[in-house]
């Protein structure tokens, strides 16, 4: 009688897990949703920078259609179309006429080392200069998280302290004052506000960006003295808020230094 052979056992392989992305390279699921309590001044209460944002280096999905062509490309529509003005913060009473604003679309590099597209609403007199600035940043591969036009809803939205939109026109007063900001004329640009916060005394804006007040820890997207962003805006005669004495607005560049 023949003894049947024992069934062969084939070892089962355990599927390998995909490696976790590095902290800071993907947006946390709560981004833009966790509302902060307000201070008496209307800002959000300052909070420590979450671990996921201490070395923030992700780029959000584009909200603008790609432009044709390769490399750096741009398009300026002046005056800006009425449909673009309608989704901006412009309203009667703003210190610049809607017809004096231009719609600027352009390519930029993201933190993911990929080519992206964004849009600015800016003063028509500055539009071509701004194209030259962002051409320089593209050539330097300076990373930007997102570039889009500020909406009226954002002006009154509850603070979450984690926004990071690179933008220009915003019809609002200077922070803590009643006079209009240069943004209200389309003659200012904020670059990566989270990596380059506004600082005045104990106030840091965005409110969760405190980790970026340490400028000795150099991380992607930061505007640094002598760096490509400062050089690009200096080439068109715009002043950096990082050189101001009474406060530091590290994200801010403007035509008249204000």
CSV table of C-alpha atoms in Angstrom, one decimal:
chain,number,residue,atom,x,y,z
A,1,UNK,CA,0.0,0.0,0.0
A,2,UNK,CA,1.4,3.4,-1.0
A,3,UNK,CA,1.2,6.2,1.5
A,4,UNK,CA,-0.1,9.3,-0.2
A,5,UNK,CA,2.4,12.2,-0.3
A,6,UNK,CA,1.7,15.1,2.0
A,7,UNK,CA,0.3,18.1,0.2
A,8,UNK,CA,2.9,20.6,-0.7
A,9,UNK,CA,2.7,23.8,1.3
A,10,UNK,CA,3.3,27.0,-0.7
A,11,UNK,CA,4.2,29.9,1.6
A,12,UNK,CA,1.7,32.8,1.3
A,13,UNK,CA,3.3,36.2,0.7
A,14,UNK,CA,2.0,39.1,2.8
A,15,UNK,CA,1.3,42.1,0.6
A,16,UNK,CA,3.8,44.9,1.4
A,17,UNK,CA,2.3,48.0,2.8
A,18,UNK,CA,2.9,51.2,0.8
A,19,UNK,CA,5.4,53.5,2.7
A,20,UNK,CA,3.8,56.3,4.6
A,21,UNK,CA,4.4,59.7,3.0
A,22,UNK,CA,6.8,61.9,4.9
A,23,UNK,CA,5.1,64.2,7.4
A,24,UNK,CA,4.4,67.6,5.7
A,25,UNK,CA,4.3,66.2,2.1
A,26,UNK,CA,0.5,65.7,2.0
A,27,UNK,CA,-2.2,68.0,3.3
A,28,UNK,CA,-3.8,66.8,6.5
A,29,UNK,CA,-7.5,65.8,6.2
A,30,UNK,CA,-8.5,68.6,8.6
A,31,UNK,CA,-6.8,71.4,6.6
A,32,UNK,CA,-9.1,74.5,6.5
A,33,UNK,CA,-11.8,73.0,8.7
A,34,UNK,CA,-10.8,73.5,12.3
A,35,UNK,CA,-12.2,76.8,13.3
A,36,UNK,CA,-10.3,78.8,16.0
A,37,UNK,CA,-11.8,80.9,18.7
A,38,UNK,CA,-11.6,84.6,18.1
A,39,UNK,CA,-9.7,87.2,20.1
A,40,UNK,CA,-11.2,90.6,20.9
A,41,UNK,CA,-9.4,91.9,17.8
A,42,UNK,CA,-11.2,89.4,15.6
A,43,UNK,CA,-8.2,87.2,14.8
A,44,UNK,CA,-8.0,83.5,15.7
A,45,UNK,CA,-6.5,82.5,19.0
A,46,UNK,CA,-2.8,81.6,18.5
A,47,UNK,CA,-2.1,77.8,18.5
A,48,UNK,CA,1.1,75.8,18.3
A,49,UNK,CA,1.9,74.7,14.8
A,50,UNK,CA,0.6,71.1,14.3
A,51,UNK,CA,3.3,68.6,13.5
A,52,UNK,CA,1.8,68.1,10.0
A,53,UNK,CA,2.5,71.7,9.1
A,54,UNK,CA,5.9,72.4,10.8
A,55,UNK,CA,7.7,71.5,7.5
A,56,UNK,CA,4.8,72.2,5.1
A,57,UNK,CA,5.7,71.2,1.6
A,58,UNK,CA,2.6,70.0,-0.3
A,59,UNK,CA,0.8,71.6,-3.2
A,60,UNK,CA,-3.0,71.7,-3.5
A,61,UNK,CA,-4.8,70.8,-6.7
A,62,UNK,CA,-4.9,73.5,-9.3
A,63,UNK,CA,-8.1,75.6,-9.5
A,64,UNK,CA,-7.1,77.0,-12.9
A,65,UNK,CA,-7.1,75.3,-16.3
A,66,UNK,CA,-3.7,74.7,-17.8
A,67,UNK,CA,-2.4,77.1,-20.4
A,68,UNK,CA,-1.1,75.8,-23.7
A,69,UNK,CA,2.7,75.5,-24.2
A,70,UNK,CA,5.6,74.1,-22.3
A,71,UNK,CA,7.9,75.6,-19.6
A,72,UNK,CA,6.8,78.9,-18.1
A,73,UNK,CA,3.7,80.3,-19.8
A,74,UNK,CA,1.4,83.1,-18.9
A,75,UNK,CA,-1.6,85.1,-20.1
A,76,UNK,CA,-2.8,88.5,-19.2
A,77,UNK,CA,-6.3,89.6,-19.8
A,78,UNK,CA,-6.7,93.4,-19.3
A,79,UNK,CA,-9.2,94.5,-18.2
A,80,UNK,CA,-10.2,91.3,-16.2
A,81,UNK,CA,-13.4,89.7,-17.5
A,82,UNK,CA,-16.5,90.6,-15.6
A,83,UNK,CA,-16.9,86.9,-14.5
A,84,UNK,CA,-13.5,87.0,-12.8
A,85,UNK,CA,-14.3,90.3,-11.1
A,86,UNK,CA,-17.6,88.8,-9.9
A,87,UNK,CA,-15.8,86.0,-7.9
A,88,UNK,CA,-13.2,88.4,-6.4
A,89,UNK,CA,-13.5,90.8,-3.5
A,90,UNK,CA,-14.0,93.8,-5.7
A,91,UNK,CA,-17.1,95.9,-5.0
A,92,UNK,CA,-18.3,99.5,-5.6
A,93,UNK,CA,-16.3,101.7,-3.3
A,94,UNK,CA,-13.0,99.8,-3.6
A,95,UNK,CA,-10.1,102.3,-4.3
A,96,UNK,CA,-9.5,100.9,-7.8
A,97,UNK,CA,-11.9,100.5,-10.7
A,98,UNK,CA,-12.7,97.0,-11.8
A,99,UNK,CA,-11.5,98.0,-15.3
A,100,UNK,CA,-8.1,98.8,-13.9
A,101,UNK,CA,-7.5,95.2,-12.8
A,102,UNK,CA,-6.0,92.4,-15.0
A,103,UNK,CA,-6.5,88.7,-14.9
A,104,UNK,CA,-3.0,87.0,-14.8
A,105,UNK,CA,-2.7,83.3,-15.4
A,106,UNK,CA,0.7,81.6,-15.2
A,107,UNK,CA,2.6,78.4,-14.6
A,108,UNK,CA,4.5,77.8,-11.3
A,109,UNK,CA,6.4,75.0,-9.6
A,110,UNK,CA,4.8,73.1,-6.7
A,111,UNK,CA,6.4,71.5,-3.7
A,112,UNK,CA,5.8,68.2,-5.5
A,113,UNK,CA,8.4,69.4,-8.1
A,114,UNK,CA,5.6,69.4,-10.7
A,115,UNK,CA,4.4,72.2,-13.0
A,116,UNK,CA,1.1,73.8,-11.8
A,117,UNK,CA,-1.1,76.7,-12.9
A,118,UNK,CA,-2.6,79.6,-10.9
A,119,UNK,CA,-4.2,83.0,-11.3
A,120,UNK,CA,-3.8,86.5,-9.9
A,121,UNK,CA,-6.1,89.5,-10.0
A,122,UNK,CA,-3.7,92.5,-10.1
A,123,UNK,CA,-3.4,96.1,-11.1
A,124,UNK,CA,-3.2,96.2,-14.9
A,125,UNK,CA,-0.2,98.6,-14.6
A,126,UNK,CA,1.8,95.9,-12.7
A,127,UNK,CA,0.6,92.8,-14.6
A,128,UNK,CA,3.6,92.4,-16.9
A,129,UNK,CA,6.1,93.1,-14.1
A,130,UNK,CA,4.4,90.4,-12.0
A,131,UNK,CA,4.7,88.0,-15.0
A,132,UNK,CA,8.4,88.7,-15.0
A,133,UNK,CA,8.6,88.0,-11.2
A,134,UNK,CA,6.9,84.7,-11.5
A,135,UNK,CA,8.9,83.7,-14.5
A,136,UNK,CA,12.0,84.2,-12.4
A,137,UNK,CA,10.5,82.1,-9.6
A,138,UNK,CA,9.6,79.4,-12.1
A,139,UNK,CA,13.2,79.3,-13.4
A,140,UNK,CA,14.5,79.1,-9.9
A,141,UNK,CA,12.0,76.3,-9.1
A,142,UNK,CA,10.8,78.2,-6.1
A,143,UNK,CA,7.8,76.1,-4.7
A,144,UNK,CA,4.3,77.6,-4.3
A,145,UNK,CA,1.4,75.7,-2.6
A,146,UNK,CA,-1.5,77.4,-4.5
A,147,UNK,CA,-2.2,80.6,-6.4
A,148,UNK,CA,-5.8,81.8,-6.7
A,149,UNK,CA,-8.1,84.8,-6.4
A,150,UNK,CA,-9.4,85.7,-2.9
A,151,UNK,CA,-13.2,85.6,-2.7
A,152,UNK,CA,-15.6,87.7,-0.6
A,153,UNK,CA,-16.6,84.6,1.4
A,154,UNK,CA,-13.0,84.2,2.5
A,155,UNK,CA,-13.0,87.7,3.9
A,156,UNK,CA,-15.7,86.9,6.4
A,157,UNK,CA,-14.9,83.2,7.0
A,158,UNK,CA,-14.1,82.0,10.5
A,159,UNK,CA,-10.4,81.7,11.0
A,160,UNK,CA,-8.7,78.3,10.7
A,161,UNK,CA,-5.1,79.7,10.8
A,162,UNK,CA,-3.8,77.4,8.2
A,163,UNK,CA,-4.4,79.1,4.8
A,164,UNK,CA,-1.5,79.4,2.3
A,165,UNK,CA,-2.8,81.1,-0.9
A,166,UNK,CA,-0.4,83.2,-2.9
A,167,UNK,CA,-2.4,86.1,-4.1
A,168,UNK,CA,-2.6,89.8,-5.0
A,169,UNK,CA,-5.9,91.8,-5.1
A,170,UNK,CA,-7.9,91.8,-1.9
A,171,UNK,CA,-10.1,94.8,-1.2
A,172,UNK,CA,-9.5,95.2,2.5
A,173,UNK,CA,-7.9,97.7,4.9
A,174,UNK,CA,-4.4,97.4,6.3
A,175,UNK,CA,-4.4,95.0,9.3
A,176,UNK,CA,-5.4,96.9,12.4
A,177,UNK,CA,-6.2,100.1,10.5
A,178,UNK,CA,-8.9,101.7,8.4
A,179,UNK,CA,-6.8,102.8,5.4
A,180,UNK,CA,-6.7,100.5,2.4
A,181,UNK,CA,-4.0,98.0,2.0
A,182,UNK,CA,-1.9,98.0,-1.3
A,183,UNK,CA,-3.7,94.7,-1.9
A,184,UNK,CA,-6.9,96.8,-2.4
A,185,UNK,CA,-5.2,98.4,-5.4
A,186,UNK,CA,-3.8,95.1,-6.8
A,187,UNK,CA,-0.3,96.5,-6.1
A,188,UNK,CA,0.8,93.9,-3.6
A,189,UNK,CA,1.4,90.1,-3.5
A,190,UNK,CA,1.6,87.7,-0.6
A,191,UNK,CA,3.8,84.6,-1.3
A,192,UNK,CA,3.2,81.4,0.6
A,193,UNK,CA,1.8,83.1,3.7
A,194,UNK,CA,2.1,80.1,6.0
A,195,UNK,CA,5.8,79.7,5.4
A,196,UNK,CA,6.2,83.5,5.6
A,197,UNK,CA,3.9,84.7,8.3
A,198,UNK,CA,3.0,88.2,9.4
A,199,UNK,CA,4.5,89.0,12.9
A,200,UNK,CA,3.7,91.9,15.2
A,201,UNK,CA,4.4,91.5,18.8
A,202,UNK,CA,2.7,88.3,19.9
A,203,UNK,CA,0.4,88.2,16.9
A,204,UNK,CA,1.3,85.7,14.1
A,205,UNK,CA,-0.8,85.3,11.0
A,206,UNK,CA,-1.8,82.7,9.9
A,207,UNK,CA,-2.4,81.8,13.5
A,208,UNK,CA,-0.9,78.3,13.3
A,209,UNK,CA,2.3,79.4,11.5
A,210,UNK,CA,4.3,80.1,14.7
A,211,UNK,CA,6.9,77.4,13.8
A,212,UNK,CA,7.9,79.5,10.8
A,213,UNK,CA,8.9,82.5,12.9
A,214,UNK,CA,12.1,80.6,13.4
A,215,UNK,CA,13.9,81.8,10.2
A,216,UNK,CA,17.1,79.9,11.1
A,217,UNK,CA,15.4,76.6,10.2
A,218,UNK,CA,15.3,77.0,6.5
A,219,UNK,CA,12.5,75.1,4.8
A,220,UNK,CA,11.1,75.0,1.3
A,221,UNK,CA,8.8,77.9,0.3
A,222,UNK,CA,10.4,80.4,2.7
A,223,UNK,CA,11.2,83.9,1.5
A,224,UNK,CA,14.7,84.6,2.7
A,225,UNK,CA,17.0,87.7,2.4
A,226,UNK,CA,18.9,87.6,-0.8
A,227,UNK,CA,16.8,84.7,-2.0
A,228,UNK,CA,15.1,84.3,-5.4
A,229,UNK,CA,11.8,85.8,-4.3
A,230,UNK,CA,13.4,89.0,-2.8
A,231,UNK,CA,15.6,89.3,-5.9
A,232,UNK,CA,12.7,88.9,-8.3
A,233,UNK,CA,10.5,91.6,-6.7
A,234,UNK,CA,13.5,93.8,-6.2
A,235,UNK,CA,14.0,93.7,-10.0
A,236,UNK,CA,10.6,95.5,-10.5
A,237,UNK,CA,11.2,97.9,-7.6
A,238,UNK,CA,8.8,96.3,-5.1
A,239,UNK,CA,9.6,96.3,-1.4
A,240,UNK,CA,9.6,93.3,1.0
A,241,UNK,CA,7.7,93.4,4.2
A,242,UNK,CA,10.4,91.4,5.8
A,243,UNK,CA,12.5,94.5,6.0
A,244,UNK,CA,10.0,96.6,8.0
A,245,UNK,CA,11.0,97.7,11.5
A,246,UNK,CA,7.9,97.8,13.6
A,247,UNK,CA,6.5,94.5,12.3
A,248,UNK,CA,7.5,91.8,9.9
A,249,UNK,CA,5.3,90.8,7.0
A,250,UNK,CA,7.4,88.1,5.5
A,251,UNK,CA,5.0,87.1,2.8
A,252,UNK,CA,4.3,90.6,1.5
A,253,UNK,CA,5.7,92.6,-1.4
A,254,UNK,CA,4.3,95.9,-2.6
A,255,UNK,CA,4.8,98.6,-5.1
A,256,UNK,CA,5.1,101.5,-2.6
A,257,UNK,CA,6.6,99.6,0.3
A,258,UNK,CA,3.3,99.6,2.3
